[in-house]
Short mmCIF file of N, CA and C in Angstrom, two decimals:
data_model
loop_
_atom_site.label_atom_id
_atom_site.label_comp_id
_atom_site.label_asym_id
_atom_site.label_seq_id
_atom_site.Cartn_x
_atom_site.Cartn_y
_atom_site.Cartn_z
N MET A 1 82.17 95.67 75.36
CA MET A 1 82.05 97.95 74.91
C MET A 1 83.06 97.66 75.83
N LYS A 2 84.29 98.61 76.18
CA LYS A 2 83.66 99.83 76.54
C LYS A 2 84.00 101.07 76.91
N PRO A 3 83.02 101.39 77.86
CA PRO A 3 82.31 103.04 78.39
C PRO A 3 83.56 103.96 78.06
N ARG A 4 82.62 105.02 77.34
CA ARG A 4 83.28 105.34 77.23
C ARG A 4 82.51 107.13 77.08
N LEU A 5 82.95 108.82 77.49
CA LEU A 5 82.41 109.25 78.67
C LEU A 5 80.78 109.98 76.96
N ASN A 6 79.91 110.39 77.39
CA ASN A 6 78.67 110.82 77.26
C ASN A 6 77.66 108.96 76.41
N ASP A 7 78.51 107.68 76.99
CA ASP A 7 77.50 106.51 76.60
C ASP A 7 76.42 105.97 78.01
N THR A 8 75.92 105.55 77.28
CA THR A 8 74.19 105.99 78.02
C THR A 8 74.29 104.38 78.47
N VAL A 9 74.33 103.43 79.90
CA VAL A 9 74.33 102.51 80.23
C VAL A 9 73.09 102.34 80.90
N ARG A 10 73.28 101.44 81.28
CA ARG A 10 72.21 100.18 82.05
C ARG A 10 72.94 99.66 83.48
N LEU A 11 72.12 100.19 84.87
CA LEU A 11 72.64 99.01 85.62
C LEU A 11 72.30 97.84 85.63
N THR A 12 72.53 97.21 85.89
CA THR A 12 72.55 95.46 86.15
C THR A 12 72.43 94.74 87.14
N GLU A 13 72.05 95.62 88.69
CA GLU A 13 72.56 95.54 90.35
C GLU A 13 71.81 96.52 90.64
N SER A 14 70.50 96.48 91.72
CA SER A 14 70.72 97.10 92.10
C SER A 14 71.11 97.90 92.87
N LEU A 15 71.21 98.87 93.05
CA LEU A 15 71.89 100.22 94.73
C LEU A 15 70.70 101.08 95.96
N PRO A 16 70.48 100.13 96.15
CA PRO A 16 69.26 101.01 97.71
C PRO A 16 69.98 102.26 98.02
N GLN A 17 70.87 102.56 98.55
CA GLN A 17 71.16 103.47 99.67
C GLN A 17 71.10 104.15 98.32
N GLU A 18 70.83 104.08 97.02
CA GLU A 18 71.47 105.51 95.63
C GLU A 18 69.82 105.89 95.33
N TYR A 19 68.65 105.12 95.92
CA TYR A 19 67.52 103.97 95.86
C TYR A 19 67.38 104.42 93.94
N LEU A 20 68.71 103.86 93.60
CA LEU A 20 68.34 103.04 91.98
C LEU A 20 68.13 101.51 92.22
N ALA A 21 67.06 101.50 91.39
CA ALA A 21 66.99 99.86 90.48
C ALA A 21 67.25 98.97 89.22
N ALA A 22 67.79 98.16 89.50
CA ALA A 22 68.49 96.87 88.56
C ALA A 22 67.81 97.98 87.34
N GLY A 23 67.68 98.05 85.90
CA GLY A 23 67.95 98.45 84.89
C GLY A 23 68.12 99.89 84.38
N ALA A 24 68.46 101.16 85.78
CA ALA A 24 67.59 102.41 85.69
C ALA A 24 68.99 102.86 84.65
N ILE A 25 68.75 104.17 84.17
CA ILE A 25 68.87 104.36 82.96
C ILE A 25 70.04 105.28 82.94
N GLY A 26 72.01 105.70 82.44
CA GLY A 26 72.16 106.40 83.08
C GLY A 26 73.75 107.02 81.88
N VAL A 27 74.12 108.03 82.60
CA VAL A 27 75.13 108.47 81.36
C VAL A 27 76.88 109.11 82.18
N VAL A 28 77.61 108.06 81.00
CA VAL A 28 78.83 108.71 81.75
C VAL A 28 79.48 109.14 81.48
N VAL A 29 79.93 110.37 83.47
CA VAL A 29 80.09 111.67 82.76
C VAL A 29 81.59 111.85 83.01
N ALA A 30 82.20 111.15 83.50
CA ALA A 30 84.15 110.65 83.89
C ALA A 30 84.47 109.03 84.63
N GLU A 31 85.78 108.35 83.38
CA GLU A 31 86.25 107.77 83.41
C GLU A 31 87.80 108.10 84.51
N PHE A 32 87.69 106.49 85.18
CA PHE A 32 89.39 106.29 86.05
C PHE A 32 89.73 105.84 86.26
N THR A 33 90.91 105.39 87.22
CA THR A 33 91.75 104.10 86.23
C THR A 33 92.61 103.10 87.56
N GLU A 34 92.95 104.96 88.17
CA GLU A 34 92.88 104.94 89.78
C GLU A 34 91.91 104.77 91.34
N PRO A 35 92.19 104.30 92.04
CA PRO A 35 93.01 103.20 92.76
C PRO A 35 92.57 101.83 92.14
N GLU A 36 91.21 101.68 90.84
CA GLU A 36 91.03 100.73 90.34
C GLU A 36 90.05 101.45 88.75
N GLU A 37 89.84 101.10 87.14
CA GLU A 37 88.94 100.97 87.34
C GLU A 37 87.54 101.27 86.93
N ALA A 38 87.22 102.52 86.91
CA ALA A 38 85.69 102.74 87.33
C ALA A 38 85.33 104.36 86.72
N TYR A 39 83.88 104.14 86.48
CA TYR A 39 83.11 105.23 85.62
C TYR A 39 82.27 105.68 86.69
N GLU A 40 81.80 107.78 85.88
CA GLU A 40 80.82 108.09 87.11
C GLU A 40 79.58 108.03 86.64
N ILE A 41 77.99 107.93 86.75
CA ILE A 41 77.15 107.80 86.27
C ILE A 41 76.71 108.74 86.77
N GLU A 42 76.01 109.14 86.52
CA GLU A 42 75.09 109.65 86.65
C GLU A 42 73.26 110.05 85.92
N PHE A 43 72.69 110.42 87.05
CA PHE A 43 71.05 109.40 86.51
C PHE A 43 70.79 110.38 87.02
N ASN A 44 69.23 110.69 85.99
CA ASN A 44 68.26 112.09 85.91
C ASN A 44 67.01 111.71 86.34
N ASN A 45 66.33 111.99 86.67
CA ASN A 45 65.05 111.32 86.66
C ASN A 45 63.83 111.50 85.41
N GLU A 46 62.89 111.50 85.54
CA GLU A 46 61.88 111.83 83.72
C GLU A 46 61.83 113.39 83.84
N HIS A 47 62.25 115.16 84.83
CA HIS A 47 62.06 116.08 84.86
C HIS A 47 63.26 116.68 84.76
N GLY A 48 64.17 115.73 84.22
CA GLY A 48 65.83 116.42 84.43
C GLY A 48 67.47 116.39 84.97
N GLU A 49 66.11 116.37 86.16
CA GLU A 49 66.59 116.56 87.77
C GLU A 49 68.37 115.52 87.83
N THR A 50 69.31 115.23 87.83
CA THR A 50 69.47 115.01 89.12
C THR A 50 69.75 113.86 90.40
N ILE A 51 69.35 112.91 89.88
CA ILE A 51 68.94 111.92 91.54
C ILE A 51 70.11 111.21 91.73
N ALA A 52 71.21 111.01 91.22
CA ALA A 52 72.46 110.36 91.40
C ALA A 52 73.27 110.99 90.86
N GLN A 53 74.60 110.85 91.18
CA GLN A 53 75.81 110.82 90.14
C GLN A 53 76.80 109.64 91.16
N ILE A 54 77.22 108.48 91.15
CA ILE A 54 78.20 107.22 91.69
C ILE A 54 79.24 106.94 90.58
N ALA A 55 80.42 106.69 91.00
CA ALA A 55 80.81 105.84 90.85
C ALA A 55 80.86 104.02 90.42
N LEU A 56 80.89 103.72 89.17
CA LEU A 56 80.51 102.09 89.47
C LEU A 56 81.88 101.98 88.38
N ARG A 57 81.41 100.23 88.59
CA ARG A 57 82.53 99.39 88.71
C ARG A 57 82.26 98.75 87.16
N PRO A 58 82.53 98.58 85.97
CA PRO A 58 82.13 98.87 84.80
C PRO A 58 81.53 96.83 85.10
N THR A 59 81.44 96.22 85.31
CA THR A 59 80.18 94.91 86.04
C THR A 59 78.66 95.37 86.36
N GLN A 60 78.91 96.56 87.25
CA GLN A 60 78.49 97.48 87.51
C GLN A 60 77.33 97.85 86.43
N PHE A 61 76.88 97.62 85.01
CA PHE A 61 76.59 98.69 84.30
C PHE A 61 76.51 97.65 83.14
N VAL A 62 75.99 97.91 81.59
CA VAL A 62 76.26 97.88 80.12
C VAL A 62 76.09 98.44 80.04
N VAL A 63 77.14 99.24 78.99
CA VAL A 63 76.74 100.19 77.69
C VAL A 63 75.21 99.95 76.63
N LEU A 64 75.13 100.74 76.68
CA LEU A 64 73.59 99.89 76.06
C LEU A 64 73.79 100.51 74.26
#
């Protein structure tokens, strides 16, 4: 399924540089088509504070 804005996603790989483990849950906040397909994903902690907001390729996450 193609991700859309506000979709909930799960990381399929760890991103140690962002302190995110595989399985982390985030939300799609932007879509990009150039230079390649990518999605800006926002990750929050249990208090609702943003801990990371990064552009990911569709192979790095799955839509829930």
